Amino acid sequence: MSTNTTKSGQQGEQIDRQARILEAALDLLSLHGISGVNMRAVAREAGVALGLVNYYFEDKMSLIRAALHSIDDHDVRLVAPDPELPPDEQLQKALRRVAGPELLTTRYLSLRLHLWALAQAHEDFGLINAAAFDRYLDGLAALIGNAKPELSGAQCRERAADIVVVQNGMWLTALLGVDEASIKRSIARTEEIAFAA
Amino acid sequence: MSTNTTKSGQQGEQIDRQARILEAALDLLSLHGISGVNMRAVAREAGVALGLVNYYFEDKMSLIRAALHSIDDHDVRLVAPDPELPPDEQLQKALRRVAGPELLTTRYLSLRLHLWALAQAHEDFGLINAAAFDRYLDGLAALIGNAKPELSGAQCRERAADIVVVQNGMWLTALLGVDEASIKRSIARTEEIAFAA
DNA sequence: AGGTACATTGAACAAGTGTTCAATAGTGCT
DNA sequence: AGCACTATTGAACACTTGTTCAATGTACCT
């Protein structure tokens, strides 16, 4: 294993073309929507030949499915427990990260939107997305449960659901270019819901 | 004028093929997303020949632009003033209509989502959508101003922006199939924001 | 009847699409 | 060196797409 030193030494980014292809697909999806994602454009954007896209991803469907999984995983990681921090700080950090510079980029928001649209149009994508949504909800409810042990599991899930409504609204509204002040107030609102007595 | 009695008398729905074509485009958009909207499918769905679609809508772009306008107009009408009702009831009615059976159908929600995605992918659609979004915000702020005359214009717009964040979140989350209880609580949240002291 | 204006059709074209595949390059092994 | 294996290429295929257009239909006017 690990004998590809010669090749990876050539050019730092020439390695792992599969990842480059996936990244190109994500770029195109966020910029031009699903109709901008065609095999030739992906190949061009990734700097590889057309055939290689179908070599690593059997289908166009598989490619898009991989993109969907990649974003969903990223989302779920937002509410992953962080053992370094006390529970209430974990929760607060997770809630504030939603409006952080990492997420409030057009690229990410646009990706989320287009993937939601895809999930709505194709049932199989919808199932993948619904599963990720549930995992996110579970993660958030668990964070709430840790920060406020006096709440029952059902109460935690209820608050998590309410928070997600506001968060989804923030993501969407941020894309429409609403003022930052409104986003800040909405963040505060999610914290109110989470930490309410 | 109005001499088309013979033709319109034939079949009640055969009239106004232009409207039928637009309706077909909306149906396809809500069901299969933008990639499901192609001229042939629209023609088939509307029960007309392919050429007629291009006869009434110069472009595919024009057709989609018309669809976008149609939905945007519908949205803005949601916050239109209703002189029959006292101001606070007008506001409450507008806020509750968002979760009413008229809007919480998959078709409408799906349309909104796909149009947002389109607006994100194509700048010209984005401008149309942003304009409609502003009109909606203005309408909502005006309703709030009527119901609570003690608020300044800026305060009204602020509350309207906060409400829209939650409403957008509700629309989106409803599509993902979240429980109705969460929607109801979110409606209550918008009313709290609107009527807060 | 002829005439004019609009409505409607479907075939045809050019461009773009996803997918396949034989050919080539590269690498590691013996 | 030869061999086996994976990675990579781009041409070729069949199919779908948006758009154009000449032909036909339909209604109304004189």
CSV table of C-alpha atoms (C1' of nucleotides) in Angstrom, one decimal:
chain,number,residue,atom,x,y,z
A,1,MET,CA,0.0,0.0,0.0
A,2,SER,CA,0.9,3.6,-0.3
A,3,THR,CA,3.2,3.3,-3.3
A,4,ASN,CA,1.8,6.1,-5.3
A,5,THR,CA,4.5,8.5,-4.1
A,6,THR,CA,5.8,9.1,-7.6
A,7,LYS,CA,2.5,10.3,-8.9
A,8,SER,CA,1.3,12.3,-6.0
A,9,GLY,CA,4.7,14.0,-5.9
A,10,GLN,CA,4.2,15.3,-9.4
A,11,GLN,CA,1.5,17.8,-8.7
A,12,GLY,CA,-0.2,18.2,-5.4
A,13,GLU,CA,-3.7,18.3,-6.7
A,14,GLN,CA,-3.4,15.8,-9.5
A,15,ILE,CA,-4.2,13.0,-7.0
A,16,ASP,CA,-7.6,11.6,-6.3
A,17,ARG,CA,-9.3,12.7,-9.4
A,18,GLN,CA,-12.5,11.1,-8.1
A,19,ALA,CA,-12.7,13.7,-5.3
A,20,ARG,CA,-11.9,16.4,-7.9
A,21,ILE,CA,-14.8,15.2,-10.0
A,22,LEU,CA,-17.2,15.2,-7.1
A,23,GLU,CA,-16.0,18.7,-6.1
A,24,ALA,CA,-16.6,19.9,-9.7
A,25,ALA,CA,-20.1,18.6,-9.6
A,26,LEU,CA,-20.8,20.4,-6.4
A,27,ASP,CA,-19.4,23.6,-7.8
A,28,LEU,CA,-21.5,23.4,-10.9
A,29,LEU,CA,-24.6,22.5,-8.9
A,30,SER,CA,-24.2,25.4,-6.6
A,31,LEU,CA,-23.6,27.8,-9.5
A,32,HIS,CA,-26.0,26.7,-12.2
A,33,GLY,CA,-28.4,24.3,-10.7
A,34,ILE,CA,-29.1,20.8,-11.8
A,35,SER,CA,-29.3,21.7,-15.5
A,36,GLY,CA,-25.7,23.0,-15.2
A,37,VAL,CA,-24.5,19.6,-14.1
A,38,ASN,CA,-23.8,17.6,-17.2
A,39,MET,CA,-21.0,15.0,-17.6
A,40,ARG,CA,-19.1,17.1,-20.1
A,41,ALA,CA,-19.2,20.3,-17.9
A,42,VAL,CA,-18.2,18.2,-14.8
A,43,ALA,CA,-15.2,16.7,-16.7
A,44,ARG,CA,-14.1,20.2,-18.0
A,45,GLU,CA,-14.4,21.7,-14.5
A,46,ALA,CA,-12.5,18.8,-13.0
A,47,GLY,CA,-9.8,18.9,-15.7
A,48,VAL,CA,-10.3,15.3,-16.8
A,49,ALA,CA,-11.6,13.5,-19.8
A,50,LEU,CA,-15.3,12.8,-20.2
A,51,GLY,CA,-14.9,9.1,-19.9
A,52,LEU,CA,-13.3,9.4,-16.5
A,53,VAL,CA,-16.5,10.7,-14.9
A,54,ASN,CA,-18.4,7.6,-15.9
A,55,TYR,CA,-15.4,5.5,-14.8
A,56,TYR,CA,-15.6,6.7,-11.2
A,57,PHE,CA,-19.4,7.3,-11.1
A,58,GLU,CA,-21.4,4.6,-12.9
A,59,ASP,CA,-24.2,7.0,-13.6
A,60,LYS,CA,-25.1,10.6,-13.6
A,61,MET,CA,-27.5,9.6,-10.9
A,62,SER,CA,-24.7,8.1,-8.9
A,63,LEU,CA,-22.7,11.2,-9.2
A,64,ILE,CA,-25.5,13.4,-7.9
A,65,ARG,CA,-26.3,10.9,-5.2
A,66,ALA,CA,-22.7,11.2,-4.1
A,67,ALA,CA,-23.0,14.9,-4.0
A,68,LEU,CA,-26.2,14.7,-2.0
A,69,HIS,CA,-24.5,12.4,0.5
A,70,SER,CA,-21.5,14.7,0.8
A,71,ILE,CA,-23.6,17.7,1.7
A,72,ASP,CA,-25.9,15.7,4.0
A,73,ASP,CA,-22.9,14.3,5.9
A,74,HIS,CA,-21.6,17.8,6.3
A,75,ASP,CA,-24.9,19.0,7.7
A,76,VAL,CA,-25.2,16.2,10.2
A,77,ARG,CA,-21.6,16.9,11.4
A,78,LEU,CA,-22.9,20.3,12.5
A,79,VAL,CA,-24.7,18.8,15.4
A,80,ALA,CA,-22.1,16.2,16.3
A,81,PRO,CA,-21.3,16.1,20.0
A,82,ASP,CA,-18.0,17.7,21.0
A,83,PRO,CA,-16.7,16.1,24.2
A,84,GLU,CA,-14.3,19.0,24.8
A,85,LEU,CA,-17.0,21.4,25.7
A,86,PRO,CA,-19.6,21.6,28.4
A,87,PRO,CA,-23.1,20.6,27.2
A,88,ASP,CA,-24.7,24.1,27.1
A,89,GLU,CA,-21.7,25.5,25.2
A,90,GLN,CA,-21.9,22.6,22.7
A,91,LEU,CA,-25.5,23.5,22.0
A,92,GLN,CA,-24.9,27.2,21.8
A,93,LYS,CA,-21.9,26.7,19.5
A,94,ALA,CA,-24.0,24.4,17.2
A,95,LEU,CA,-26.8,26.9,17.0
A,96,ARG,CA,-24.5,29.8,16.2
A,97,ARG,CA,-22.5,27.9,13.6
A,98,VAL,CA,-25.5,28.0,11.4
A,99,ALA,CA,-24.9,31.7,10.8
A,100,GLY,CA,-21.1,31.4,10.8
A,101,PRO,CA,-19.0,32.3,7.9
A,102,GLU,CA,-18.5,28.6,7.1
A,103,LEU,CA,-22.2,28.1,6.3
A,104,LEU,CA,-23.4,31.4,5.3
A,105,THR,CA,-21.6,31.3,2.0
A,106,THR,CA,-23.5,31.4,-1.2
A,107,ARG,CA,-22.0,28.1,-2.3
A,108,TYR,CA,-23.2,26.1,0.6
A,109,LEU,CA,-26.6,27.7,0.8
A,110,SER,CA,-27.1,27.3,-2.9
A,111,LEU,CA,-26.1,23.7,-2.7
A,112,ARG,CA,-28.6,23.1,0.1
A,113,LEU,CA,-31.3,24.7,-1.9
A,114,HIS,CA,-30.6,22.8,-5.1
A,115,LEU,CA,-30.4,19.5,-3.2
A,116,TRP,CA,-33.7,20.2,-1.6
A,117,ALA,CA,-35.2,20.8,-5.0
A,118,LEU,CA,-33.7,17.6,-6.3
A,119,ALA,CA,-35.0,15.7,-3.3
A,120,GLN,CA,-38.4,17.0,-4.1
A,121,ALA,CA,-38.3,16.0,-7.8
A,122,HIS,CA,-36.8,12.5,-7.4
A,123,GLU,CA,-38.1,10.1,-4.9
A,124,ASP,CA,-34.8,8.3,-4.3
A,125,PHE,CA,-33.1,11.5,-3.5
A,126,GLY,CA,-36.0,12.5,-1.3
A,127,LEU,CA,-35.4,9.4,0.8
A,128,ILE,CA,-31.7,10.1,1.2
A,129,ASN,CA,-32.5,13.6,2.2
A,130,ALA,CA,-35.2,12.7,4.6
A,131,ALA,CA,-32.9,10.3,6.4
A,132,ALA,CA,-30.2,13.0,6.8
A,133,PHE,CA,-32.8,15.4,8.0
A,134,ASP,CA,-33.8,12.9,10.7
A,135,ARG,CA,-30.2,12.4,11.7
A,136,TYR,CA,-29.8,16.2,12.0
A,137,LEU,CA,-33.0,16.4,14.1
A,138,ASP,CA,-31.8,13.6,16.4
A,139,GLY,CA,-28.4,15.2,16.8
A,140,LEU,CA,-29.9,18.5,17.7
A,141,ALA,CA,-32.3,16.9,20.1
A,142,ALA,CA,-29.5,15.1,21.8
A,143,LEU,CA,-27.5,18.3,22.2
A,144,ILE,CA,-30.6,19.9,23.8
A,145,GLY,CA,-31.0,16.9,26.1
A,146,ASN,CA,-27.4,17.1,27.3
A,147,ALA,CA,-27.7,20.9,28.0
A,148,LYS,CA,-31.1,20.6,29.7
A,149,PRO,CA,-31.3,17.2,31.3
A,150,GLU,CA,-34.7,18.1,32.9
A,151,LEU,CA,-36.4,17.8,29.6
A,152,SER,CA,-38.0,14.6,28.3
A,153,GLY,CA,-36.9,13.1,25.0
A,154,ALA,CA,-40.2,14.2,23.4
A,155,GLN,CA,-39.7,17.7,24.6
A,156,CYS,CA,-36.2,17.8,23.2
A,157,ARG,CA,-37.4,16.6,19.8
A,158,GLU,CA,-40.1,19.2,19.9
A,159,ARG,CA,-37.7,22.0,20.5
A,160,ALA,CA,-35.3,20.6,17.9
A,161,ALA,CA,-38.1,20.6,15.3
A,162,ASP,CA,-39.0,24.2,16.1
A,163,ILE,CA,-35.4,25.3,15.8
A,164,VAL,CA,-35.0,23.6,12.5
A,165,VAL,CA,-37.9,25.5,11.1
A,166,VAL,CA,-36.2,28.8,12.0
A,167,GLN,CA,-32.8,27.5,10.8
A,168,ASN,CA,-34.2,26.4,7.4
A,169,GLY,CA,-35.9,29.8,7.1
A,170,MET,CA,-32.6,31.5,7.9
A,171,TRP,CA,-30.7,29.5,5.2
A,172,LEU,CA,-33.4,30.2,2.6
A,173,THR,CA,-33.8,33.9,3.5
A,174,ALA,CA,-30.0,34.4,3.5
A,175,LEU,CA,-30.0,33.3,-0.1
A,176,LEU,CA,-32.5,35.9,-1.0
A,177,GLY,CA,-30.2,38.5,0.4
A,178,VAL,CA,-32.1,39.6,3.5
A,179,ASP,CA,-30.2,41.9,5.9
A,180,GLU,CA,-27.8,40.3,8.3
A,181,ALA,CA,-29.6,41.9,11.3
A,182,SER,CA,-32.6,39.7,10.7
A,183,ILE,CA,-30.3,36.6,10.6
A,184,LYS,CA,-28.8,37.6,14.0
A,185,ARG,CA,-32.2,38.0,15.5
A,186,SER,CA,-33.3,34.6,14.2
A,187,ILE,CA,-30.2,33.0,15.7
A,188,ALA,CA,-31.2,34.6,19.0
A,189,ARG,CA,-34.6,33.1,18.6
A,190,THR,CA,-33.2,29.6,18.1
A,191,GLU,CA,-31.3,30.0,21.4
A,192,GLU,CA,-34.4,31.2,23.2
A,193,ILE,CA,-36.3,28.1,22.0
A,194,ALA,CA,-33.4,25.8,23.0
A,195,PHE,CA,-32.7,27.3,26.4
A,196,ALA,CA,-36.2,28.2,27.5
A,197,ALA,CA,-37.1,27.2,31.0
B,1,MET,CA,-64.9,41.6,-29.9
B,2,SER,CA,-66.1,38.5,-28.1
B,3,THR,CA,-67.2,36.6,-31.1
B,4,ASN,CA,-65.6,33.3,-30.2
B,5,THR,CA,-68.8,31.8,-29.0
B,6,THR,CA,-68.8,28.9,-31.4
B,7,LYS,CA,-65.4,27.7,-30.4
B,8,SER,CA,-65.7,28.2,-26.7
B,9,GLY,CA,-69.0,26.5,-26.8
B,10,GLN,CA,-67.5,23.3,-28.2
B,11,GLN,CA,-65.6,22.2,-25.1
B,12,GLY,CA,-65.5,24.1,-21.9
B,13,GLU,CA,-61.8,23.7,-21.4
B,14,GLN,CA,-60.6,23.9,-25.0
B,15,ILE,CA,-60.5,27.7,-24.7
B,16,ASP,CA,-57.5,29.7,-23.7
B,17,ARG,CA,-54.8,27.3,-24.6
B,18,GLN,CA,-52.2,29.8,-23.5
B,19,ALA,CA,-53.4,29.4,-19.9
B,20,ARG,CA,-53.5,25.7,-20.3
B,21,ILE,CA,-49.9,25.6,-21.4
B,22,LEU,CA,-48.8,27.8,-18.5
B,23,GLU,CA,-50.7,25.5,-16.1
B,24,ALA,CA,-49.0,22.5,-17.6
B,25,ALA,CA,-45.6,24.0,-17.1
B,26,LEU,CA,-46.4,24.7,-13.5
B,27,ASP,CA,-47.6,21.2,-13.0
B,28,LEU,CA,-44.5,19.7,-14.5
B,29,LEU,CA,-42.3,22.1,-12.6
B,30,SER,CA,-43.8,21.1,-9.3
B,31,LEU,CA,-43.7,17.4,-10.0
B,32,HIS,CA,-40.4,16.9,-11.7
B,33,GLY,CA,-38.4,20.1,-11.3
B,34,ILE,CA,-36.9,22.2,-14.0
B,35,SER,CA,-35.4,19.3,-15.9
B,36,GLY,CA,-39.0,17.9,-16.2
B,37,VAL,CA,-40.1,21.1,-17.9
B,38,ASN,CA,-39.3,20.6,-21.6
B,39,MET,CA,-41.3,21.9,-24.5
B,40,ARG,CA,-42.5,18.5,-25.6
B,41,ALA,CA,-43.7,17.5,-22.1
B,42,VAL,CA,-45.4,20.8,-21.7
B,43,ALA,CA,-47.2,20.4,-25.0
B,44,ARG,CA,-48.2,16.8,-24.1
B,45,GLU,CA,-49.5,17.8,-20.7
B,46,ALA,CA,-51.5,20.7,-22.1
B,47,GLY,CA,-52.9,18.6,-24.9
B,48,VAL,CA,-51.5,20.8,-27.7
B,49,ALA,CA,-49.0,20.5,-30.4
B,50,LEU,CA,-45.3,21.2,-29.8
B,51,GLY,CA,-45.3,24.3,-32.0
B,52,LEU,CA,-48.1,26.0,-30.1
B,53,VAL,CA,-45.9,26.3,-27.0
B,54,ASN,CA,-43.4,28.4,-28.9
B,55,TYR,CA,-46.2,30.3,-30.5
B,56,TYR,CA,-47.5,31.6,-27.2
B,57,PHE,CA,-44.2,31.7,-25.4
B,58,GLU,CA,-41.3,32.9,-27.6
B,59,ASP,CA,-38.8,31.1,-25.5
B,60,LYS,CA,-38.4,28.4,-22.9
B,61,MET,CA,-37.1,31.2,-20.8
B,62,SER,CA,-40.3,33.2,-21.4
B,63,LEU,CA,-42.4,30.3,-20.4
B,64,ILE,CA,-40.5,29.8,-17.2
B,65,ARG,CA,-40.5,33.6,-16.6
B,66,ALA,CA,-44.3,33.5,-16.9
B,67,ALA,CA,-44.5,30.7,-14.4
B,68,LEU,CA,-42.3,32.6,-12.0
B,69,HIS,CA,-44.5,35.7,-12.3
B,70,SER,CA,-47.6,33.7,-11.8
B,71,ILE,CA,-46.4,32.2,-8.5
B,72,ASP,CA,-44.9,35.5,-7.3
B,73,ASP,CA,-48.2,37.3,-7.9
B,74,HIS,CA,-50.0,34.6,-6.0
B,75,ASP,CA,-47.6,35.1,-3.1
B,76,VAL,CA,-47.9,38.9,-3.0
B,77,ARG,CA,-51.7,38.6,-3.0
B,78,LEU,CA,-51.4,36.7,0.4
B,79,VAL,CA,-50.5,40.0,2.1
B,80,ALA,CA,-52.9,42.2,0.1
B,81,PRO,CA,-55.0,44.5,2.4
B,82,ASP,CA,-58.6,43.4,2.8
B,83,PRO,CA,-60.8,46.5,3.6
B,84,GLU,CA,-63.6,44.3,4.9
B,85,LEU,CA,-61.7,43.3,8.0
B,86,PRO,CA,-60.3,45.2,11.0
B,87,PRO,CA,-56.5,45.7,10.8
B,88,ASP,CA,-55.5,43.1,13.5
B,89,GLU,CA,-57.8,40.5,12.0
B,90,GLN,CA,-56.3,41.2,8.5
B,91,LEU,CA,-52.8,40.6,9.9
B,92,GLN,CA,-53.8,37.5,11.8
B,93,LYS,CA,-55.6,36.0,8.8
B,94,ALA,CA,-52.6,36.7,6.6
B,95,LEU,CA,-50.3,35.0,9.0
B,96,ARG,CA,-52.5,31.9,9.4
B,97,ARG,CA,-53.2,31.6,5.7
B,98,VAL,CA,-49.5,30.5,5.4
B,99,ALA,CA,-50.4,27.1,7.0
B,100,GLY,CA,-53.9,26.9,5.4
B,101,PRO,CA,-54.9,24.1,3.1
B,102,GLU,CA,-54.6,26.4,0.1
B,103,LEU,CA,-50.8,26.8,0.6
B,104,LEU,CA,-49.7,23.7,2.4
B,105,THR,CA,-50.2,21.6,-0.6
B,106,THR,CA,-47.2,19.8,-2.0
B,107,ARG,CA,-47.8,21.4,-5.4
B,108,TYR,CA,-47.5,25.0,-4.2
B,109,LEU,CA,-44.6,24.3,-1.8
B,110,SER,CA,-42.8,22.4,-4.4
B,111,LEU,CA,-43.3,25.2,-6.9
B,112,ARG,CA,-41.9,27.7,-4.5
B,113,LEU,CA,-38.9,25.6,-3.9
B,114,HIS,CA,-38.1,25.0,-7.5
B,115,LEU,CA,-38.6,28.6,-8.3
B,116,TRP,CA,-36.2,29.6,-5.6
B,117,ALA,CA,-33.7,27.2,-7.0
B,118,LEU,CA,-34.2,28.7,-10.5
B,119,ALA,CA,-33.8,32.2,-9.1
B,120,GLN,CA,-30.5,31.1,-7.6
B,121,ALA,CA,-29.2,29.6,-10.8
B,122,HIS,CA,-30.2,32.3,-13.3
B,123,GLU,CA,-29.6,36.0,-12.5
B,124,ASP,CA,-32.6,37.3,-14.4
B,125,PHE,CA,-35.0,35.0,-12.5
B,126,GLY,CA,-33.3,36.0,-9.3
B,127,LEU,CA,-34.1,39.7,-10.0
B,128,ILE,CA,-37.8,38.9,-10.6
B,129,ASN,CA,-37.9,36.8,-7.4
B,130,ALA,CA,-36.1,39.4,-5.3
B,131,ALA,CA,-38.6,42.1,-6.5
B,132,ALA,CA,-41.5,39.9,-5.5
B,133,PHE,CA,-39.9,39.1,-2.2
B,134,ASP,CA,-39.6,42.9,-1.5
B,135,ARG,CA,-43.3,43.4,-2.4
B,136,TYR,CA,-44.2,40.6,0.0
B,137,LEU,CA,-42.2,42.2,2.7
B,138,ASP,CA,-43.7,45.6,2.1
B,139,GLY,CA,-47.2,44.1,2.2
B,140,LEU,CA,-46.6,42.3,5.4
B,141,ALA,CA,-45.0,45.4,7.0
B,142,ALA,CA,-48.0,47.5,6.0
B,143,LEU,CA,-50.4,45.0,7.6
B,144,ILE,CA,-48.4,45.1,10.8
B,145,GLY,CA,-48.3,48.9,10.6
B,146,ASN,CA,-52.1,49.0,10.3
B,147,ALA,CA,-52.6,46.6,13.2
B,148,LYS,CA,-50.1,48.3,15.4
B,149,PRO,CA,-50.0,52.0,14.6
B,150,GLU,CA,-47.6,52.8,17.4
B,151,LEU,CA,-44.8,51.1,15.6
B,152,SER,CA,-42.5,53.0,13.3
B,153,GLY,CA,-42.0,52.0,9.7
B,154,ALA,CA,-38.6,50.6,10.4
B,155,GLN,CA,-39.9,48.5,13.3
B,156,CYS,CA,-42.6,47.1,11.1
B,157,ARG,CA,-40.2,46.1,8.4
B,158,GLU,CA,-38.0,44.5,11.1
B,159,ARG,CA,-40.8,42.4,12.4
B,160,ALA,CA,-41.9,41.5,8.8
B,161,ALA,CA,-38.4,40.3,8.0
B,162,ASP,CA,-38.3,38.1,11.2
B,163,ILE,CA,-41.7,36.7,10.3
B,164,VAL,CA,-40.7,35.9,6.8
B,165,VAL,CA,-37.7,33.9,8.1
B,166,VAL,CA,-40.0,31.7,10.1
B,167,GLN,CA,-42.5,31.4,7.2
B,168,ASN,CA,-39.9,30.4,4.7
B,169,GLY,CA,-38.7,27.8,7.2
B,170,MET,CA,-42.2,26.5,7.6
B,171,TRP,CA,-42.7,26.2,3.9
B,172,LEU,CA,-39.4,24.4,3.5
B,173,THR,CA,-39.9,22.1,6.5
B,174,ALA,CA,-43.4,21.2,5.5
B,175,LEU,CA,-42.0,19.9,2.2
B,176,LEU,CA,-39.6,17.6,4.2
B,177,GLY,CA,-42.7,16.2,5.9
B,178,VAL,CA,-42.2,17.5,9.4
B,179,ASP,CA,-45.1,17.0,11.8
B,180,GLU,CA,-48.0,19.4,11.7
B,181,ALA,CA,-47.6,20.3,15.3
B,182,SER,CA,-44.3,22.0,14.6
B,183,ILE,CA,-46.0,24.0,11.9
B,184,LYS,CA,-48.8,25.1,14.3
B,185,ARG,CA,-46.2,26.2,16.8
B,186,SER,CA,-44.4,28.2,14.2
B,187,ILE,CA,-47.5,29.9,13.1
B,188,ALA,CA,-48.0,30.9,16.8
B,189,ARG,CA,-44.4,32.2,16.8
B,190,THR,CA,-45.1,34.5,13.8
B,191,GLU,CA,-48.1,35.9,15.6
B,192,GLU,CA,-46.1,36.5,18.7
B,193,ILE,CA,-43.5,38.4,16.6
B,194,ALA,CA,-46.2,40.4,14.9
B,195,PHE,CA,-48.3,41.3,17.9
B,196,ALA,CA,-45.6,41.7,20.5
B,197,ALA,CA,-45.9,44.8,22.6
C,1,DA,C1',-67.4,33.3,-52.6
C,2,DG,C1',-62.9,35.1,-51.7
C,3,DG,C1',-59.9,37.3,-48.4
C,4,DT,C1',-57.5,38.2,-44.2
C,5,DA,C1',-55.8,37.4,-39.8
C,6,DC,C1',-54.9,34.5,-36.3
C,7,DA,C1',-54.4,29.5,-34.3
C,8,DT,C1',-52.6,25.1,-34.7
C,9,DT,C1',-50.0,21.4,-36.4
C,10,DG,C1',-46.0,18.2,-36.8
C,11,DA,C1',-41.9,17.4,-39.5
C,12,DA,C1',-37.2,18.9,-39.7
C,13,DC,C1',-32.7,20.8,-38.1
C,14,DA,C1',-28.8,21.7,-35.2
C,15,DA,C1',-27.0,21.4,-30.9
C,16,DG,C1',-26.5,19.0,-26.6
C,17,DT,C1',-27.2,15.0,-23.8
C,18,DG,C1',-25.7,10.3,-21.1
C,19,DT,C1',-23.4,6.2,-22.0
C,20,DT,C1',-20.3,2.8,-24.1
C,21,DC,C1',-16.0,1.2,-25.6
C,22,DA,C1',-11.7,0.1,-27.8
C,23,DA,C1',-7.3,2.2,-27.4
C,24,DT,C1',-3.6,4.0,-24.7
C,25,DA,C1',-0.8,5.3,-20.7
C,26,DG,C1',0.9,4.4,-16.4
C,27,DT,C1',2.3,1.6,-12.4
C,28,DG,C1',4.0,-2.3,-9.7
C,29,DC,C1',5.4,-7.2,-9.7
C,30,DT,C1',8.5,-11.0,-11.0
D,1,DA,C1',12.1,-7.6,-20.2
D,2,DG,C1',7.1,-9.2,-20.0
D,3,DC,C1',2.8,-9.4,-17.6
D,4,DA,C1',-1.3,-7.8,-15.1
D,5,DC,C1',-3.9,-4.3,-13.4
D,6,DT,C1',-5.9,0.1,-12.9
D,7,DA,C1',-6.4,4.9,-14.8
D,8,DT,C1',-7.3,7.8,-18.5
D,9,DT,C1',-8.6,9.2,-23.0
D,10,DG,C1',-11.7,10.9,-26.7
D,11,DA,C1',-14.4,9.2,-30.6
D,12,DA,C1',-18.8,7.2,-31.5
D,13,DC,C1',-23.7,6.0,-30.6
D,14,DA,C1',-28.4,6.8,-29.8
D,15,DC,C1',-31.4,9.8,-27.9
D,16,DT,C1',-33.4,14.3,-26.2
D,17,DT,C1',-33.6,19.0,-26.5
D,18,DG,C1',-35.2,24.0,-28.1
D,19,DT,C1',-36.4,26.3,-32.1
D,20,DT,C1',-37.9,27.1,-36.8
D,21,DC,C1',-41.2,26.9,-40.5
D,22,DA,C1',-44.2,25.8,-44.3
D,23,DA,C1',-48.6,23.9,-44.3
D,24,DT,C1',-53.2,23.6,-42.7
D,25,DG,C1',-57.2,24.8,-40.1
D,26,DT,C1',-60.6,28.1,-38.2
D,27,DA,C1',-63.2,32.3,-37.7
D,28,DC,C1',-64.7,36.6,-39.1
D,29,DC,C1',-65.5,40.4,-42.5
D,30,DT,C1',-67.3,42.1,-47.1
